[in-house]
Coordinates of C-alpha atoms in Angstrom, one line a residue:
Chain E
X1 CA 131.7 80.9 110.5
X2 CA 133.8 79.7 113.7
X3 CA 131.9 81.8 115.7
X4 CA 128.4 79.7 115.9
X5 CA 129.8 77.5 118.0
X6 CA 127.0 76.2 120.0
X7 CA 124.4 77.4 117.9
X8 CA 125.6 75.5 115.0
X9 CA 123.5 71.8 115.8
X10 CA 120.4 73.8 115.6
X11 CA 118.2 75.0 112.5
X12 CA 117.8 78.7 112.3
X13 CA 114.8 80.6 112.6
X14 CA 115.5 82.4 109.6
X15 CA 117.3 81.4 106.8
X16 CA 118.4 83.4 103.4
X17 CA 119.8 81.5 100.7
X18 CA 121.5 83.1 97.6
X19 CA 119.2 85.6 97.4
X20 CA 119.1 87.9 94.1
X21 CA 116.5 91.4 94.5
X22 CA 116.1 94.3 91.8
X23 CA 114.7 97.3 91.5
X24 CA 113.9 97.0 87.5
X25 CA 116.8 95.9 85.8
X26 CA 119.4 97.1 89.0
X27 CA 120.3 94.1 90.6
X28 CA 120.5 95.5 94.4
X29 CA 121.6 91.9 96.2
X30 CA 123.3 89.4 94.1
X31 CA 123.5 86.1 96.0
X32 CA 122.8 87.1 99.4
X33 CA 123.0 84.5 102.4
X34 CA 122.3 84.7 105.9
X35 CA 121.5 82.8 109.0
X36 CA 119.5 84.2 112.1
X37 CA 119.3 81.3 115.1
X38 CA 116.6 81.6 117.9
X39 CA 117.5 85.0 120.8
X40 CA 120.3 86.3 118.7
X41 CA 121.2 89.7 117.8
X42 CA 122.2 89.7 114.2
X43 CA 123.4 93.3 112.9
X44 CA 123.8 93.6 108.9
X45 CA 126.1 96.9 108.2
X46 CA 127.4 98.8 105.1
X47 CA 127.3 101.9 103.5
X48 CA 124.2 103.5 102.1
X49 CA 123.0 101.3 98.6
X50 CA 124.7 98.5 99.9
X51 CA 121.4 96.7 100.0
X52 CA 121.1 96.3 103.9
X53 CA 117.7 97.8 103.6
X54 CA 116.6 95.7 100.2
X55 CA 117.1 92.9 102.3
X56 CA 114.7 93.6 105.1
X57 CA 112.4 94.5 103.1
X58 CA 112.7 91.0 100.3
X59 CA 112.7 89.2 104.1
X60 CA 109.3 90.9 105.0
X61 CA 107.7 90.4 101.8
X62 CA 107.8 93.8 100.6
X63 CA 110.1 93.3 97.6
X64 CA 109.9 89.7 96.0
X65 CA 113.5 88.4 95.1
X66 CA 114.3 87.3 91.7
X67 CA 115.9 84.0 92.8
X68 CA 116.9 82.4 96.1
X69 CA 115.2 81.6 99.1
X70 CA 113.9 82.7 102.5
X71 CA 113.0 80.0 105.2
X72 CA 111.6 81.0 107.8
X73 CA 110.3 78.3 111.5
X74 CA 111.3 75.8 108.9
X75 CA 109.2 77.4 106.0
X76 CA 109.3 78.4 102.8
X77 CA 108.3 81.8 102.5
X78 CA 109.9 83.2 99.8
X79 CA 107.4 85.7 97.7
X80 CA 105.0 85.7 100.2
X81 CA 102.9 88.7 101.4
X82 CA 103.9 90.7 104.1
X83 CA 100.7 90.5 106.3
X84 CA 101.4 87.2 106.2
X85 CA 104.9 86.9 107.5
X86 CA 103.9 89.3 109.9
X87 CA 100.7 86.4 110.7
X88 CA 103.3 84.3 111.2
X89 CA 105.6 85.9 113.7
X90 CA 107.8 88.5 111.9
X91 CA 107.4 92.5 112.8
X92 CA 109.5 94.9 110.8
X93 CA 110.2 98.2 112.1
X94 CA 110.5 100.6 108.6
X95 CA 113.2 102.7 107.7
X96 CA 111.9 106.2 108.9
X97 CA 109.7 105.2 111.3
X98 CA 106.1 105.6 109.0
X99 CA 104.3 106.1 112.1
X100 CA 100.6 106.8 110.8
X101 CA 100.5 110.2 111.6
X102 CA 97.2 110.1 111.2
X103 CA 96.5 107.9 114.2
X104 CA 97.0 108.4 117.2
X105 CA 99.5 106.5 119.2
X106 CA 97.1 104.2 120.8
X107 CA 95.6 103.9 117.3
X108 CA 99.0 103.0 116.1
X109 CA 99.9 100.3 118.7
X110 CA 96.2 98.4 118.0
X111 CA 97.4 98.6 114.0
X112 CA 100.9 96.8 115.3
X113 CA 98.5 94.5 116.7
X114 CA 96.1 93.9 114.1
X115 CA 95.0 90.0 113.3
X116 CA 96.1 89.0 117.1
X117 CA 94.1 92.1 118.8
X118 CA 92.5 91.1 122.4
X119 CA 91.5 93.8 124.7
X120 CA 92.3 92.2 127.3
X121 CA 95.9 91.3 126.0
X122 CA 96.1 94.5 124.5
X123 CA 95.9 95.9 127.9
X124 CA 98.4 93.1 129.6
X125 CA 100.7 94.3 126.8
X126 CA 100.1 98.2 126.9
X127 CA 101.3 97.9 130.9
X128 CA 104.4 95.8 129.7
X129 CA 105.2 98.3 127.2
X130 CA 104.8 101.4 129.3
X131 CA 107.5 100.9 131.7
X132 CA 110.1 100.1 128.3
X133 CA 108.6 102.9 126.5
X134 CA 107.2 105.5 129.6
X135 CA 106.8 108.3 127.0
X136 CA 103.9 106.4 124.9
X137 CA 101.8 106.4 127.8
X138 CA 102.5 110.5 128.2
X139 CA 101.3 110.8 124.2
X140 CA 99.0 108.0 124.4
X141 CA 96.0 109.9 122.6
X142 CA 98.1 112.5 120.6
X143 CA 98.3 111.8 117.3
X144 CA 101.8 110.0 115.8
X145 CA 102.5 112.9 113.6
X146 CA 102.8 115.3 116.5
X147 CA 105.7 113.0 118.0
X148 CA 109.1 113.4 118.0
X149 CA 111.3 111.8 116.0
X150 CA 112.5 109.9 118.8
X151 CA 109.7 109.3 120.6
X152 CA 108.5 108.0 117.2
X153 CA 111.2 105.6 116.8
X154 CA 110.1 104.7 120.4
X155 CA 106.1 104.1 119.3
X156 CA 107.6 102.1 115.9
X157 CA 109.6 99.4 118.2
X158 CA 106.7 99.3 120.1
X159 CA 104.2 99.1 117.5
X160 CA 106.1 95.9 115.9
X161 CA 106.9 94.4 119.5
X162 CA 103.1 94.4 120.1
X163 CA 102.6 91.4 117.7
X164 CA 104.8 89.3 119.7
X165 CA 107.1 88.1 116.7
X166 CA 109.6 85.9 116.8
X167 CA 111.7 87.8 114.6
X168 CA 112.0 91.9 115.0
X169 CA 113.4 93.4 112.1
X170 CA 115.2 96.8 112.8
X171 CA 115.5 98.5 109.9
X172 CA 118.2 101.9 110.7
X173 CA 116.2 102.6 113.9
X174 CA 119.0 105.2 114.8
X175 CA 118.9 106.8 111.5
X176 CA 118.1 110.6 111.8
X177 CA 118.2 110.8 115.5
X178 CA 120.0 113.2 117.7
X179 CA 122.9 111.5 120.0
X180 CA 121.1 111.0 122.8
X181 CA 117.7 109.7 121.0
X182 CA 120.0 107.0 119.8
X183 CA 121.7 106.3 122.9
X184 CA 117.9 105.6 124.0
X185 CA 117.2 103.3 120.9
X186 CA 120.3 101.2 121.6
X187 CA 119.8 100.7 124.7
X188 CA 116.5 99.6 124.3
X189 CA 117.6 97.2 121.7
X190 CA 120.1 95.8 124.4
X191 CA 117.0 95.2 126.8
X192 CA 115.2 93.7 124.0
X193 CA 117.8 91.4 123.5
X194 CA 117.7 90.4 127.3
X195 CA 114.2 89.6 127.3
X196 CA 115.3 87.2 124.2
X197 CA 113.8 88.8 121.4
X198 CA 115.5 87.5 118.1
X199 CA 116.5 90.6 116.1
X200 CA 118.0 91.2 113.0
X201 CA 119.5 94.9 113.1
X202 CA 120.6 96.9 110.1
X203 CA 122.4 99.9 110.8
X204 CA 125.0 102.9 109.3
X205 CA 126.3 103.1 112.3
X206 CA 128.4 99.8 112.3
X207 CA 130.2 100.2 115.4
X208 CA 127.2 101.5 117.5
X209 CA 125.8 97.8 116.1
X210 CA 128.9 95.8 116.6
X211 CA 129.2 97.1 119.7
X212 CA 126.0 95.2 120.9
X213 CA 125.3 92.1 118.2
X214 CA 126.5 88.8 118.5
X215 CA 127.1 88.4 114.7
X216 CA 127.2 90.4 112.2
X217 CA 127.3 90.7 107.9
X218 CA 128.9 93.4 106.5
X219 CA 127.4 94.5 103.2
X220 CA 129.0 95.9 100.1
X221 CA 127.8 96.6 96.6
X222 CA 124.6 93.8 97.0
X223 CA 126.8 91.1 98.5
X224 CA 127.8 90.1 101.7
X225 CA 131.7 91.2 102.6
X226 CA 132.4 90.1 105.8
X227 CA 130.3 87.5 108.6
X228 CA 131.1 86.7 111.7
X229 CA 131.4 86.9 115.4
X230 CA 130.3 91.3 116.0
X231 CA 133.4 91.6 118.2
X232 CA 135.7 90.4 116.2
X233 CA 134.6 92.3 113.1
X234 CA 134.7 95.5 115.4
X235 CA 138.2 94.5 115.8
X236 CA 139.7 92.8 113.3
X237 CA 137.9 94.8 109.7
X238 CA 138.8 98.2 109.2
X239 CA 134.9 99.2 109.0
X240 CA 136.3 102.4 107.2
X241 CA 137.6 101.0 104.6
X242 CA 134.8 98.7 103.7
X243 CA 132.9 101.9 104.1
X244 CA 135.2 103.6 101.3
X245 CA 134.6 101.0 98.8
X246 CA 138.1 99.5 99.5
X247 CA 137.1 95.7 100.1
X248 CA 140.8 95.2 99.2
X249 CA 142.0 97.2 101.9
X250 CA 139.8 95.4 104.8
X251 CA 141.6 92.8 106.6
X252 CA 140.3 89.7 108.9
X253 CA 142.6 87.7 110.9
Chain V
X1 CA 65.2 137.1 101.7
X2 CA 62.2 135.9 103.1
X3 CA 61.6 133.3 105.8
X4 CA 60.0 131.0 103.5
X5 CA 63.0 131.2 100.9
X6 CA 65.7 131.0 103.5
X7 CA 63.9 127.7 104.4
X8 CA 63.1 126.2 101.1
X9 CA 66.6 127.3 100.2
X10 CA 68.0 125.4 103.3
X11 CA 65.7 122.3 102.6
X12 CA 67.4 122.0 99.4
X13 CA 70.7 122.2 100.1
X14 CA 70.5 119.3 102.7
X15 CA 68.9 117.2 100.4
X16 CA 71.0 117.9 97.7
X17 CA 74.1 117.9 99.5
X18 CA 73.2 114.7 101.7
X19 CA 72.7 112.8 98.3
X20 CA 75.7 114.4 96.7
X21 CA 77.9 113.8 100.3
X22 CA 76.7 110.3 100.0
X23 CA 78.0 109.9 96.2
X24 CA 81.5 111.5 96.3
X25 CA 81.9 109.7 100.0
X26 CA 81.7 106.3 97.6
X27 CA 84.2 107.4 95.2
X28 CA 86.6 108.7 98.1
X29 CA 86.6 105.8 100.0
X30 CA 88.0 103.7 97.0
X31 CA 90.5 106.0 96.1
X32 CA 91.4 106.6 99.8
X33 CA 92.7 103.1 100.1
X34 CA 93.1 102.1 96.5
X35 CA 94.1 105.3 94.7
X36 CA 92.0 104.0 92.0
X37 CA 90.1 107.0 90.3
X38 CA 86.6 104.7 89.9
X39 CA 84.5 105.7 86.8
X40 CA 82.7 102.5 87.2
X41 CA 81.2 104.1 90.5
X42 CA 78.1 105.4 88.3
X43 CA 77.6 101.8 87.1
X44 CA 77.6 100.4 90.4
X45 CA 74.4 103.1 91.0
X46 CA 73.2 102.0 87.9
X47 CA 72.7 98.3 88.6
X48 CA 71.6 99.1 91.9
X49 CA 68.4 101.0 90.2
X50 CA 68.0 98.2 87.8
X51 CA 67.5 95.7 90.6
X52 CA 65.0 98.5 92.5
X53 CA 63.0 98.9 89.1
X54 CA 62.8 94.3 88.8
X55 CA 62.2 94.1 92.4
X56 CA 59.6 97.2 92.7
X57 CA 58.0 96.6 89.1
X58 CA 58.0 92.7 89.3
X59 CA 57.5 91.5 93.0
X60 CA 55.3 92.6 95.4
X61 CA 58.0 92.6 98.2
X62 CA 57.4 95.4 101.2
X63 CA 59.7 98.4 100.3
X64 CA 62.0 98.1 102.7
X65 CA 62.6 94.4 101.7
X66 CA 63.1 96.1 97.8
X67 CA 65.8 98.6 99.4
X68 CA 67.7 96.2 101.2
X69 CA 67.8 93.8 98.2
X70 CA 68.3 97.2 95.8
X71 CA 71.4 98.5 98.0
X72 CA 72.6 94.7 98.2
X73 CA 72.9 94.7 94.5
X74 CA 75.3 97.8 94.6
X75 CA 77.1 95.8 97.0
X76 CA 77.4 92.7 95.1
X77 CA 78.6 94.5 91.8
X78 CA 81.3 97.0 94.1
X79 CA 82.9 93.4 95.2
X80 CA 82.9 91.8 92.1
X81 CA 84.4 94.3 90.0
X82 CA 87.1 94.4 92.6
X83 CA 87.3 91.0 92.8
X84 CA 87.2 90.2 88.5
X85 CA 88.5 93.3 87.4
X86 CA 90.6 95.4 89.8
X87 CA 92.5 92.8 91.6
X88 CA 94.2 91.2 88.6
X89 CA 95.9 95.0 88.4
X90 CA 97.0 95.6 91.9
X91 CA 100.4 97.2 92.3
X92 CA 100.2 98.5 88.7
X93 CA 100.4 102.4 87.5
X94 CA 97.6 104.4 88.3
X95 CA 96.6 104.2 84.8
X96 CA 96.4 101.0 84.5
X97 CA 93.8 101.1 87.4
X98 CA 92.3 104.1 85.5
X99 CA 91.9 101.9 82.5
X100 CA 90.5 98.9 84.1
X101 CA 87.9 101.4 85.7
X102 CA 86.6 102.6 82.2
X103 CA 86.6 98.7 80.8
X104 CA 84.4 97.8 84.2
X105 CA 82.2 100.8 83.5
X106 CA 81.9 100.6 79.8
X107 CA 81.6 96.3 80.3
X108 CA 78.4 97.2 82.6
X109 CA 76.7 100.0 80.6
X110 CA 76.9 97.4 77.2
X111 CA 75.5 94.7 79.6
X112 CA 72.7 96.4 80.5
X113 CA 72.0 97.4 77.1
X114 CA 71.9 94.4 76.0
X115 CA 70.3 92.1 78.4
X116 CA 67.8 94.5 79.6
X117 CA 66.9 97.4 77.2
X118 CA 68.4 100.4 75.7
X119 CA 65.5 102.3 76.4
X120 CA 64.8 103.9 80.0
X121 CA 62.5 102.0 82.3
X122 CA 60.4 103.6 85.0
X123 CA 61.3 102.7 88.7
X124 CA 58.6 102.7 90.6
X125 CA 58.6 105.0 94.0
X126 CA 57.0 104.2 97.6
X127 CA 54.0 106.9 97.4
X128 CA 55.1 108.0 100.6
X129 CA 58.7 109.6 99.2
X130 CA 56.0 112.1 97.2
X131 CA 54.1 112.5 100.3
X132 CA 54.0 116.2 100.6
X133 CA 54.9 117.8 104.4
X134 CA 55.6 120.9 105.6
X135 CA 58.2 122.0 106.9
X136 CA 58.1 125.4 109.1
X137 CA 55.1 126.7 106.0
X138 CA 57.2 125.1 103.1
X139 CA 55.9 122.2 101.5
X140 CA 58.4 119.8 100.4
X141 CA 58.2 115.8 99.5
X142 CA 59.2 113.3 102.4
X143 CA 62.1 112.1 100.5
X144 CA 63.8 115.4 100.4
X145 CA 63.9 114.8 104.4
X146 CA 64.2 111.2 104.3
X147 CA 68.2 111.5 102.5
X148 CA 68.9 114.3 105.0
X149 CA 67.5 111.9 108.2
X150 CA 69.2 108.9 106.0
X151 CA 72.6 110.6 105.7
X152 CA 72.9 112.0 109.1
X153 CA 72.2 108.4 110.3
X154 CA 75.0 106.6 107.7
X155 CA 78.0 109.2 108.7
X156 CA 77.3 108.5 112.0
X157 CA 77.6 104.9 112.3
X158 CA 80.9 105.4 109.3
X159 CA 82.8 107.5 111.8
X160 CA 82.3 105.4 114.7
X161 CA 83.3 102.5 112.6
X162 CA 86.1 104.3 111.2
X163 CA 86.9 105.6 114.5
X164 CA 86.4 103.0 117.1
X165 CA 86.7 99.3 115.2
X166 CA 89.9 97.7 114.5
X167 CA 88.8 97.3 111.0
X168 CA 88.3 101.4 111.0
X169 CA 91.5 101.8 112.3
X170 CA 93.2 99.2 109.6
X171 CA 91.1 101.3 106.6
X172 CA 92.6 104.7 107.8
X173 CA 96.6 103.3 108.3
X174 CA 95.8 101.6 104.8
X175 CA 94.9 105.0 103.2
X176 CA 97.7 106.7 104.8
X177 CA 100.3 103.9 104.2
X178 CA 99.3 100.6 102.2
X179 CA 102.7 99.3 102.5
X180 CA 103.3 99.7 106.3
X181 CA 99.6 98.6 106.9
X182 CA 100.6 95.7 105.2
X183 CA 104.0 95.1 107.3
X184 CA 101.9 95.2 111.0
X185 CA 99.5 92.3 109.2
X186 CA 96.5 94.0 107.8
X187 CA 95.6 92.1 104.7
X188 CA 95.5 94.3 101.5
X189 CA 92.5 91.6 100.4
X190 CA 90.8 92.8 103.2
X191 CA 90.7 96.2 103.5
X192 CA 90.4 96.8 99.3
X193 CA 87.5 94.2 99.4
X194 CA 85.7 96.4 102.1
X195 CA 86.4 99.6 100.3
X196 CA 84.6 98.6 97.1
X197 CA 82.1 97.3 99.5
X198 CA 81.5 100.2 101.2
X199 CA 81.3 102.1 98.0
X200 CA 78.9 99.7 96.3
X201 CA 76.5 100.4 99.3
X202 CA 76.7 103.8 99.3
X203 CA 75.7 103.7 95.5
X204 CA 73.2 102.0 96.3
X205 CA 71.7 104.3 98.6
X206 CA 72.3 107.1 96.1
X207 CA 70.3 104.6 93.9
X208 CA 67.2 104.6 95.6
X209 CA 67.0 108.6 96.2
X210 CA 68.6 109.7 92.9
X211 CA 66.0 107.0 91.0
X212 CA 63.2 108.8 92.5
X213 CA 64.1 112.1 91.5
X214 CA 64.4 111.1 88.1
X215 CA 61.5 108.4 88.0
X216 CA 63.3 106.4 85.7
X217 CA 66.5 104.0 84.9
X218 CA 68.2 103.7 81.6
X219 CA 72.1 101.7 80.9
X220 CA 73.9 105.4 80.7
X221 CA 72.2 107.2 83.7
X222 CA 75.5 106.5 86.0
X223 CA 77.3 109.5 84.2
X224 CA 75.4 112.5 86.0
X225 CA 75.7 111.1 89.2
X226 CA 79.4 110.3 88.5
X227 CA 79.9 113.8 87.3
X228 CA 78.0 114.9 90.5
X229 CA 80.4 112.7 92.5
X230 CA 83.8 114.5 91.0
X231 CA 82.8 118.0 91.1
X232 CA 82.6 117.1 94.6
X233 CA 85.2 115.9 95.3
X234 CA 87.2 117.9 93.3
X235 CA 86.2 120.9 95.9
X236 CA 86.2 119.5 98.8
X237 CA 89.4 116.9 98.1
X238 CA 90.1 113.4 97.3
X239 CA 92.2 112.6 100.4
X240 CA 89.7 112.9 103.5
X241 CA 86.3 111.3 103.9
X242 CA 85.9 114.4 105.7
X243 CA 86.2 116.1 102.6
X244 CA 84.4 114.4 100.5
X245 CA 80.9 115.6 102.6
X246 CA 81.8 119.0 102.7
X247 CA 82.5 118.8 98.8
X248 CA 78.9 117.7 98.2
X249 CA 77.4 120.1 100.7
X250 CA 79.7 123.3 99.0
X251 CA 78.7 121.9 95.6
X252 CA 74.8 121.6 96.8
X253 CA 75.2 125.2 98.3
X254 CA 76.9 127.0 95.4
X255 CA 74.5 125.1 92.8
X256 CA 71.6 126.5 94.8
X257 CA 73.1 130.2 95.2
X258 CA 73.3 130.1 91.6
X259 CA 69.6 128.6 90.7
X260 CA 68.4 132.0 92.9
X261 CA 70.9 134.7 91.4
X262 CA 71.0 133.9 88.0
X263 CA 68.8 136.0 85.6
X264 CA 66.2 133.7 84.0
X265 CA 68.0 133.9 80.9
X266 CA 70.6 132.7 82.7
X267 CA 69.6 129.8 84.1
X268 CA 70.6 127.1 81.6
X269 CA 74.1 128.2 82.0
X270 CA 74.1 127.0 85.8
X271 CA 76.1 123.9 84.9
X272 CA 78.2 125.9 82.7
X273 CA 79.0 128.4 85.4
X274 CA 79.7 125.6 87.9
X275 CA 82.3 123.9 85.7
X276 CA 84.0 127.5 85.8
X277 CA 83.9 127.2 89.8
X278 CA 85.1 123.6 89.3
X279 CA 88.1 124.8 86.9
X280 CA 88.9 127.9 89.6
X281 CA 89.6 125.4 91.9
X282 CA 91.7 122.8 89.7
X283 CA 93.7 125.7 89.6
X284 CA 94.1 127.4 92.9
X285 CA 93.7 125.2 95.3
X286 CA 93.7 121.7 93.9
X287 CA 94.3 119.5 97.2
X288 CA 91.0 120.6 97.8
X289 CA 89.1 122.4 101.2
X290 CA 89.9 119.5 103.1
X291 CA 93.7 118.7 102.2
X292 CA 94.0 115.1 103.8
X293 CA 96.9 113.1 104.2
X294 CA 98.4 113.3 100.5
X295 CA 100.7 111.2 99.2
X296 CA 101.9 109.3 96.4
X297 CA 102.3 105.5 96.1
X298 CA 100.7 103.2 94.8
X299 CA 100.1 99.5 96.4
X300 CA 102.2 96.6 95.8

């Protein structure tokens, strides 16, 4: 935890405390905790079943935990609903996109921006958004199920950026992408972190993450493994090994 | 064929399939955004005649006040079932929803047995809807064109709603994704409310033209309309609003064909036949002409 440093004297925008979700009677985190402060870049990495994405999803009310809590701008919101977390300033981008391929892009953006929607900021946003995302003003009136998967990753950032929240939750934007598609989605995720977007990034591919987070939690088997400053988890933890199951065989200096 | 029979034969359809469009478009729209197979939608027509036959047979209100109030009462009894009933079972199997939509339906049918009468009352029609015109040399009541003009005005203003409004936009991502509607902020309350309103109003439409067919209200009389309302959308699909009106317009068309070919003797088997058409395409094609955006979930 050395690696707060400065952010340390202030109250994070998101909180998890001992957190406990299950699918039925599988317990899929068992006593998860986590800290997110204001403009950071938070990555959360492990293998598949891990429970990176189960925790995304208990943070965005889409799965209500069996015990713990979530505090969020100094609020309870454990168990809450998810259009109300997103009301109150958190977007998540889905695993897998689920762009509405029934809508068109311009259908889908107005959905991301459904409860604040304002033509007229609509519009101020749209011309922001263009210029990060040029190809959603190519497709603008084509439908989202005739997109690429990239350039649907593309409209689903965009679609939960249109909100304004104060917390962007990326759930495995990469995941599925060719090389140079995810290229694209990390570097956009680096120039949403400039603009000082708070985002909590969960990824399989830990050392594309590492590589750009300020902190990160490493997840394995429901729990958290390893936390701490990105860089020195790229360096010090032999990702592979936690990867392989072999918690014993991972080493932090 | 002669003019005449080409037109009568066309006259019928679009009144038959504009009241049958209108019935299976209520049912669709619930399970669209609910996936909640309604079999309380024949009730909700139900009440809405009752309140037509009070209001036409005990006030002396202007017709179109007695409509408005008629179709309000289809409203009022979509929302509250939702709202007493369905709600309490959100997120649970499909048949649990199922379930709950036979208690709602069977709860209401009792009700109006005992409250108002087991015995069929007569809802009284506007003279004009038996006002005879003709219609290039066929003579055929006003109503018949009235749900056709009726209709062609009510999916008009639903696809521009669905189409341009934000809250058209949020009902379509809701029936192709509840759960990532829910994640960009539109409130499942919201959108399931309006559903059951929508449906509830369109019942009551059906109310007022399927009441003055028939002349007459009585507590089971939401079953043939229901029926109506699944053959339908059992052709034309259960996944597109789309479908839902070409459903009632094929059923309308095939039910006619079949009133003209059939021998005489044959004629009482029309429903019997159509059931065969209806099994045909259970089997072959049971997405439906219209396939939709299918998918299963259910909401949480």
């Amino acid at each position: 935890m050395s690696s707060i440093s400065e952010a340390t004297d202030r109250t994070p925008i998101l909180e998890v405390r001992d957190l406990y979700v299950g699918y039925g009677s599988v317990l899929a985190l068992q006593g998860v905790s986590l800290d997110i402060y204001e403009g950071e870049l938070v990555s959360i990495c492990g293998i598949n079943g891990a429970g990176k994405s189960t925790v995304l999803k208990a943070i965005a009310g889409v799965l209500k935990p069996k015990s713990g809590h979530i505090i969020f701008k100094n609020e309870e919101v454990t168990g809450k609903n998810p259009e109300y977390l997103h009301k109150k300033g958190m977007a998540l981008v889905p695993e897998g996109r689920e762009i509405f391929s029934t809508l068109s892009v311009a259908e889908n953006l107005r959905i991301g921006a459904f409860g604040r929607y304002n033509s007229r900021r609509f519009a101020d946003d749209l011309a922001d958004y263009f210029d990060l995302f040029p190809i959603l003003k190519e497709r603008y009136h084509q439908s989202g199920g005739l997109l690429s998967g990239g350039e649907q990753q593309m409209l689903a950032i965009a679609r939960g950026l249109i909100s304004h929240p104060d917390l962007l939750l990326l759930d495995e934007p990469s995941l599925g992408l060719s090389p140079t598609r995810v290229d694209d989605v990390f570097e956009l995720i680096v120039k949403l972190k400039e603009r000082g977007i708070t985002i909590l990034l969960v990824e399989q591919n830990a050392e594309r993450a590492l590589a750009i987070a300020d902190r990160a939690y490493l997840f394995s088997t429901g729990t958290v493994e390893f936390d701490g400053d990105a860089k020195d988890l790229l360096d010090n933890v032999d990702i592979t090994s936690v990867y392989m199951g072999g918690k014993k065989g991972a080493h932090i200096l | 064929m002669s003019t005449q029979i080409f037109v009568e034969f066309t006259i019928n359809v679009l009144s038959m399939g504009s009241l049958y469009a209108l019935i299976s478009l209520g049912l669709v729209f619930v399970f669209g955004i609910c996936r909640i197979v309604n079999y309380a939608y024949g009730e909700f027509i139900t009440a809405s005649s009752y309140a037509l036959y009070f209001l036409g047979t005990f006030t002396r209100l202007p017709w179109a006040l007695v409509f408005i109030l008629g179709v309000s009462a289809g409203v009022a009894v979509g929302y509250l079932s939702e709202l007493i009933a369905f709600r309490a079972f959100r997120g649970r199997s499909l048949d649990a929803l199922l379930v709950t939509s036979f208690a709602v339906s069977i709860v209401l049918q009792r009700t109006f047995q005992l409250t108002i009468s087991p015995r069929a009352k007569a809802v009284p029609v506007p003279a004009f809807f038996n006002h005879n015109m003709t219609v290039f040399g066929v003579v055929t009541p006003l109503r018949n064109i009235l749900i056709i003009g009726t209709t062609i005005l009510l999916l008009t203003v639903f696809a521009l709603i669905m189409k341009y409004t934000t809250l058209g936009i949020a009902m379509r991502s809701a029936s192709e994704n509840f759960v990532t509607a829910r994640l960009m902020g539109v409130p499942a309350n919201l959108v399931i409310s309006v559903a059951f309103v929508i449906s509830g109003f369109l019942a009551g439409v059906v109310a007022i033209f399927w009441s003055a067919r028939t002349g007459s209200v009585e507590p089971l009389m939401g079953a043939p309309p229901l029926l109506v309302g699944f053959i339908a959308v059992v052709i034309g699909g259960m996944n597109s609003l789309v479908g839902a009106v070409i459903g009632g317009f094929v059923y309308a068309i095939l039910s006619n064909i079949l009133s003209l070919t059939l021998p005489s003797g044959m004629l009482s088997y029309r429903d019997a036949v159509m059931f065969i058409i209806v099994i045909a395409f259970l089997v072959l094609k049971p997405e439906g002409l219209v396939r939709g955006n299918y998918q299963e979930e259910s909401i949480g």
